[in-house]
mmCIF file of C-alpha atoms and ligand atoms in Angstrom:
data_model
loop_
_atom_site.group_PDB
_atom_site.id
_atom_site.type_symbol
_atom_site.label_atom_id
_atom_site.label_comp_id
_atom_site.label_asym_id
_atom_site.label_seq_id
_atom_site.Cartn_x
_atom_site.Cartn_y
_atom_site.Cartn_z
ATOM 1 C CA MET A 1 33.605 -23.351 -2.416
ATOM 2 C CA ALA A 2 35.951 -25.370 -4.369
ATOM 3 C CA ASP A 3 38.932 -26.713 -3.285
ATOM 4 C CA VAL A 4 40.587 -26.213 -6.002
ATOM 5 C CA LYS A 5 40.951 -23.531 -8.197
ATOM 6 C CA LEU A 6 42.845 -22.331 -11.736
ATOM 7 C CA LEU A 7 44.261 -19.372 -12.281
ATOM 8 C CA GLY A 8 44.905 -19.294 -16.039
ATOM 9 C CA THR A 9 44.241 -17.233 -19.227
ATOM 10 C CA TRP A 10 42.984 -18.304 -22.807
ATOM 11 C CA PRO A 11 45.006 -19.084 -24.681
ATOM 12 C CA SER A 12 47.706 -20.365 -22.417
ATOM 13 C CA PRO A 13 49.226 -23.649 -23.375
ATOM 14 C CA PHE A 14 50.602 -23.396 -19.505
ATOM 15 C CA SER A 15 47.120 -23.703 -18.305
ATOM 16 C CA TYR A 16 45.133 -25.685 -21.263
ATOM 17 C CA ARG A 17 48.395 -28.628 -19.724
ATOM 18 C CA VAL A 18 46.205 -28.353 -15.981
ATOM 19 C CA ILE A 19 42.947 -27.581 -17.537
ATOM 20 C CA LEU A 20 44.324 -31.354 -18.953
ATOM 21 C CA ALA A 21 44.916 -32.611 -16.087
ATOM 22 C CA LEU A 22 42.412 -32.125 -13.318
ATOM 23 C CA LYS A 23 40.155 -33.288 -16.248
ATOM 24 C CA LEU A 24 41.750 -36.233 -17.148
ATOM 25 C CA LYS A 25 41.601 -37.341 -12.840
ATOM 26 C CA GLY A 26 38.175 -36.099 -12.906
ATOM 27 C CA ILE A 27 38.837 -32.764 -10.598
ATOM 28 C CA ASP A 28 36.311 -30.686 -9.685
ATOM 29 C CA TYR A 29 37.127 -27.245 -9.745
ATOM 30 C CA GLU A 30 36.901 -23.093 -10.271
ATOM 31 C CA TYR A 31 38.736 -22.104 -13.341
ATOM 32 C CA ILE A 32 39.390 -17.929 -11.862
ATOM 33 C CA GLU A 33 39.875 -16.683 -15.523
ATOM 34 C CA GLN A 34 43.453 -13.567 -15.293
ATOM 35 C CA ASP A 35 43.922 -10.457 -16.786
ATOM 36 C CA LEU A 36 48.012 -10.801 -17.555
ATOM 37 C CA SER A 37 47.697 -6.451 -18.551
ATOM 38 C CA ASN A 38 46.015 -6.395 -15.478
ATOM 39 C CA LYS A 39 47.056 -9.384 -12.719
ATOM 40 C CA SER A 40 44.494 -9.447 -9.689
ATOM 41 C CA PRO A 41 45.392 -9.052 -6.391
ATOM 42 C CA LEU A 42 44.080 -12.934 -5.831
ATOM 43 C CA LEU A 43 47.467 -13.809 -8.428
ATOM 44 C CA LEU A 44 50.007 -11.592 -7.756
ATOM 45 C CA GLN A 45 49.841 -13.120 -4.252
ATOM 46 C CA SER A 46 49.105 -16.580 -5.084
ATOM 47 C CA ASN A 47 52.237 -16.506 -7.435
ATOM 48 C CA PRO A 48 56.118 -15.533 -5.613
ATOM 49 C CA VAL A 49 57.879 -14.964 -8.577
ATOM 50 C CA HIS A 50 56.371 -12.116 -9.530
ATOM 51 C CA LYS A 51 59.561 -10.225 -11.498
ATOM 52 C CA LYS A 52 59.043 -10.475 -14.916
ATOM 53 C CA ILE A 53 61.836 -12.831 -16.102
ATOM 54 C CA PRO A 54 63.234 -12.737 -20.425
ATOM 55 C CA VAL A 55 60.828 -14.388 -22.906
ATOM 56 C CA SER A 56 64.270 -16.648 -23.810
ATOM 57 C CA ASN A 57 64.479 -18.566 -20.108
ATOM 58 C CA PRO A 58 60.801 -18.036 -19.533
ATOM 59 C CA VAL A 59 60.674 -20.134 -16.182
ATOM 60 C CA HIS A 60 58.945 -18.427 -13.518
ATOM 61 C CA LYS A 61 55.970 -17.003 -14.952
ATOM 62 C CA LYS A 62 52.099 -16.255 -13.162
ATOM 63 C CA ILE A 63 49.972 -18.077 -14.404
ATOM 64 C CA PRO A 64 49.307 -21.529 -14.409
ATOM 65 C CA VAL A 65 48.461 -20.916 -10.322
ATOM 66 C CA LEU A 66 47.322 -24.215 -8.486
ATOM 67 C CA ILE A 67 44.866 -23.417 -5.033
ATOM 68 C CA HIS A 68 43.650 -26.074 -3.058
ATOM 69 C CA GLY A 69 42.851 -25.721 -0.065
ATOM 70 C CA GLY A 70 44.332 -21.661 -0.028
ATOM 71 C CA LYS A 71 48.144 -23.102 -1.246
ATOM 72 C CA PRO A 72 49.210 -22.475 -4.110
ATOM 73 C CA ILE A 73 51.270 -24.106 -5.858
ATOM 74 C CA SER A 74 53.159 -22.264 -10.273
ATOM 75 C CA GLU A 75 54.433 -23.739 -13.143
ATOM 76 C CA SER A 76 52.576 -25.946 -15.821
ATOM 77 C CA MET A 77 54.701 -28.848 -15.186
ATOM 78 C CA ILE A 78 54.552 -29.214 -11.503
ATOM 79 C CA ILE A 79 51.673 -29.045 -11.325
ATOM 80 C CA LEU A 80 50.786 -31.355 -12.969
ATOM 81 C CA GLN A 81 53.309 -33.738 -10.458
ATOM 82 C CA TYR A 82 51.147 -32.033 -7.955
ATOM 83 C CA LEU A 83 48.168 -33.668 -8.940
ATOM 84 C CA ASP A 84 49.515 -36.916 -9.454
ATOM 85 C CA GLU A 85 50.789 -37.053 -6.380
ATOM 86 C CA SER A 86 47.711 -35.998 -4.426
ATOM 87 C CA TRP A 87 45.066 -37.885 -6.089
ATOM 88 C CA PRO A 88 47.070 -41.298 -6.933
ATOM 89 C CA GLU A 89 43.970 -42.700 -7.259
ATOM 90 C CA THR A 90 42.877 -41.371 -10.493
ATOM 91 C CA TYR A 91 43.672 -41.846 -13.336
ATOM 92 C CA PRO A 92 47.752 -41.263 -13.370
ATOM 93 C CA LEU A 93 49.211 -38.924 -15.457
ATOM 94 C CA LEU A 94 52.626 -40.684 -15.716
ATOM 95 C CA PRO A 95 53.418 -44.495 -16.361
ATOM 96 C CA ALA A 96 53.618 -47.163 -13.615
ATOM 97 C CA ASP A 97 56.847 -48.586 -14.921
ATOM 98 C CA PRO A 98 60.109 -46.651 -13.887
ATOM 99 C CA HIS A 99 61.987 -46.908 -16.903
ATOM 100 C CA GLU A 100 58.803 -45.608 -19.007
ATOM 101 C CA ARG A 101 58.376 -43.068 -16.267
ATOM 102 C CA ALA A 102 62.315 -41.363 -16.915
ATOM 103 C CA LEU A 103 61.181 -41.551 -20.288
ATOM 104 C CA ALA A 104 58.233 -39.671 -19.746
ATOM 105 C CA ARG A 105 60.832 -37.334 -17.839
ATOM 106 C CA PHE A 106 63.011 -36.994 -20.205
ATOM 107 C CA TRP A 107 60.410 -35.692 -23.391
ATOM 108 C CA ILE A 108 59.145 -33.378 -20.329
ATOM 109 C CA LYS A 109 62.364 -31.797 -20.034
ATOM 110 C CA PHE A 110 63.627 -32.398 -23.538
ATOM 111 C CA ALA A 111 59.580 -30.030 -23.685
ATOM 112 C CA GLU A 112 60.458 -27.596 -21.742
ATOM 113 C CA GLU A 113 64.960 -26.914 -23.039
ATOM 114 C CA LYS A 114 64.366 -26.539 -26.027
ATOM 115 C CA LEU A 115 60.456 -26.363 -26.793
ATOM 116 C CA VAL A 116 59.415 -23.670 -25.564
ATOM 117 C CA PRO A 117 62.947 -21.239 -26.000
ATOM 118 C CA ALA A 118 62.047 -22.557 -30.331
ATOM 119 C CA PHE A 119 58.790 -20.257 -29.649
ATOM 120 C CA MET A 120 62.023 -17.755 -29.977
ATOM 121 C CA ILE A 121 61.554 -17.725 -34.027
ATOM 122 C CA PHE A 122 58.007 -15.354 -33.367
ATOM 123 C CA ARG A 123 59.471 -13.005 -31.073
ATOM 124 C CA THR A 124 62.927 -12.120 -33.052
ATOM 125 C CA SER A 125 63.723 -10.898 -35.867
ATOM 126 C CA GLY A 126 67.337 -10.697 -38.287
ATOM 127 C CA GLU A 127 70.325 -13.131 -37.709
ATOM 128 C CA GLU A 128 69.209 -13.557 -34.284
ATOM 129 C CA GLN A 129 65.940 -15.320 -35.815
ATOM 130 C CA GLU A 130 67.715 -17.027 -38.219
ATOM 131 C CA LYS A 131 69.151 -18.633 -35.642
ATOM 132 C CA ALA A 132 66.363 -19.450 -33.971
ATOM 133 C CA VAL A 133 64.615 -20.568 -37.284
ATOM 134 C CA LYS A 134 67.274 -23.412 -37.715
ATOM 135 C CA GLU A 135 67.793 -24.371 -33.433
ATOM 136 C CA ALA A 136 63.933 -24.846 -33.750
ATOM 137 C CA LEU A 137 64.668 -27.311 -37.015
ATOM 138 C CA GLU A 138 66.719 -28.726 -35.172
ATOM 139 C CA VAL A 139 64.114 -29.489 -31.800
ATOM 140 C CA MET A 140 61.268 -30.574 -34.658
ATOM 141 C CA GLU A 141 63.358 -32.696 -36.647
ATOM 142 C CA ILE A 142 64.341 -34.477 -33.074
ATOM 143 C CA LEU A 143 60.628 -34.240 -32.640
ATOM 144 C CA GLU A 144 59.567 -35.918 -35.799
ATOM 145 C CA GLU A 145 61.186 -38.659 -34.736
ATOM 146 C CA HIS A 146 61.084 -39.416 -31.619
ATOM 147 C CA ALA A 147 57.682 -38.627 -30.859
ATOM 148 C CA PHE A 148 55.981 -39.349 -35.060
ATOM 149 C CA GLY A 149 58.378 -42.224 -35.322
ATOM 150 C CA SER A 150 57.303 -43.589 -31.917
ATOM 151 C CA LEU A 151 53.276 -43.389 -32.869
ATOM 152 C CA LYS A 152 54.236 -46.825 -35.062
ATOM 153 C CA GLU A 153 54.566 -49.105 -31.144
ATOM 154 C CA LYS A 154 51.979 -47.309 -29.197
ATOM 155 C CA GLU A 155 48.862 -44.752 -29.432
ATOM 156 C CA PHE A 156 50.757 -41.626 -28.041
ATOM 157 C CA PHE A 157 54.221 -39.753 -27.532
ATOM 158 C CA GLY A 158 53.574 -40.873 -24.135
ATOM 159 C CA GLY A 159 52.275 -44.497 -24.224
ATOM 160 C CA ASP A 160 49.434 -45.796 -25.088
ATOM 161 C CA LYS A 161 47.598 -43.350 -22.895
ATOM 162 C CA VAL A 162 47.635 -40.312 -22.978
ATOM 163 C CA ASN A 163 49.840 -38.901 -19.954
ATOM 164 C CA MET A 164 51.413 -35.878 -19.025
ATOM 165 C CA VAL A 165 54.379 -36.034 -22.112
ATOM 166 C CA ASP A 166 51.047 -35.520 -24.403
ATOM 167 C CA LEU A 167 49.730 -33.006 -22.211
ATOM 168 C CA THR A 168 53.379 -31.422 -22.581
ATOM 169 C CA TYR A 169 54.072 -31.418 -26.420
ATOM 170 C CA GLY A 170 49.608 -31.199 -26.991
ATOM 171 C CA LEU A 171 48.836 -28.001 -26.246
ATOM 172 C CA MET A 172 52.604 -26.072 -28.000
ATOM 173 C CA GLY A 173 51.024 -26.483 -31.211
ATOM 174 C CA LEU A 174 48.659 -22.952 -30.062
ATOM 175 C CA ARG A 175 50.898 -20.935 -30.675
ATOM 176 C CA ILE A 176 51.458 -22.050 -34.007
ATOM 177 C CA VAL A 177 47.865 -21.573 -34.888
ATOM 178 C CA PRO A 178 47.305 -18.726 -36.719
ATOM 179 C CA ASP A 179 44.741 -16.560 -34.666
HETATM 180 N N1 GSH B 201 56.992 -22.399 -17.349
HETATM 181 C C1 GSH B 201 56.117 -21.602 -16.799
HETATM 182 C C2 GSH B 201 55.392 -20.662 -18.156
HETATM 183 C C3 GSH B 201 53.953 -19.744 -17.683
HETATM 184 C C4 GSH B 201 53.765 -18.766 -19.045
HETATM 185 O O1 GSH B 201 54.372 -18.362 -19.945
HETATM 186 N N2 GSH B 201 53.134 -18.612 -18.058
HETATM 187 C C5 GSH B 201 52.601 -16.897 -18.991
HETATM 188 C C6 GSH B 201 51.086 -17.239 -19.735
HETATM 189 S S1 GSH B 201 51.097 -17.863 -21.220
HETATM 190 C C7 GSH B 201 52.500 -14.820 -18.465
HETATM 191 O O2 GSH B 201 51.716 -15.897 -17.439
HETATM 192 N N3 GSH B 201 52.706 -13.803 -18.486
HETATM 193 C C8 GSH B 201 53.306 -13.118 -17.753
HETATM 194 C C9 GSH B 201 53.762 -12.242 -17.687
HETATM 195 O O3 GSH B 201 54.375 -12.585 -18.240
HETATM 196 O O4 GSH B 201 53.771 -11.247 -16.530
HETATM 197 C C10 GSH B 201 54.865 -23.104 -17.282
HETATM 198 O O5 GSH B 201 55.268 -24.138 -17.429
HETATM 199 O O6 GSH B 201 53.711 -22.294 -16.044
#
């Protein structure tokens, strides 16, 4: 039996952050697809926060959950950091240089605080939606300048190799692709 299990759902960008990180690091894992309309006992017992928090503040949700050696870890970005700390000898998900690391953490925080809430445009209507659209456009302008602008100097937003910054942002596009 695999020592690493991932509870996730298609097409959650948060699950796919972890899947890509596991693949980049070459870690063998067992993927266990979850039905969010009928949560499995394994999922409910693995995530300590069962209560649904409003979508405007999507801090603790149910998936993804990584279970390593029987111990569960929730929250995609915390899982990515855990993977990097637990498998330091494999593909690094953060840059080695302290300044570049700090920049990577800054953009990861920006995504969690500004980009994820920007998706409220799909869950609101009327005046509330207009406000959400205005805020989302401001976030996109900042990203256009800093993410795409930075590609003149490096291969990816996170640096010359795909790293945690790219995993944070890359899959958010899934949310805006029509079904
Ligand atoms: N901040 C969380 C967000 C995870 C999240 O939003 N998961 C959603 C699926 S995409 C979920 O589990 N929803 C279940 C529910 O709302 O009951 C992370 O990065 O892991």
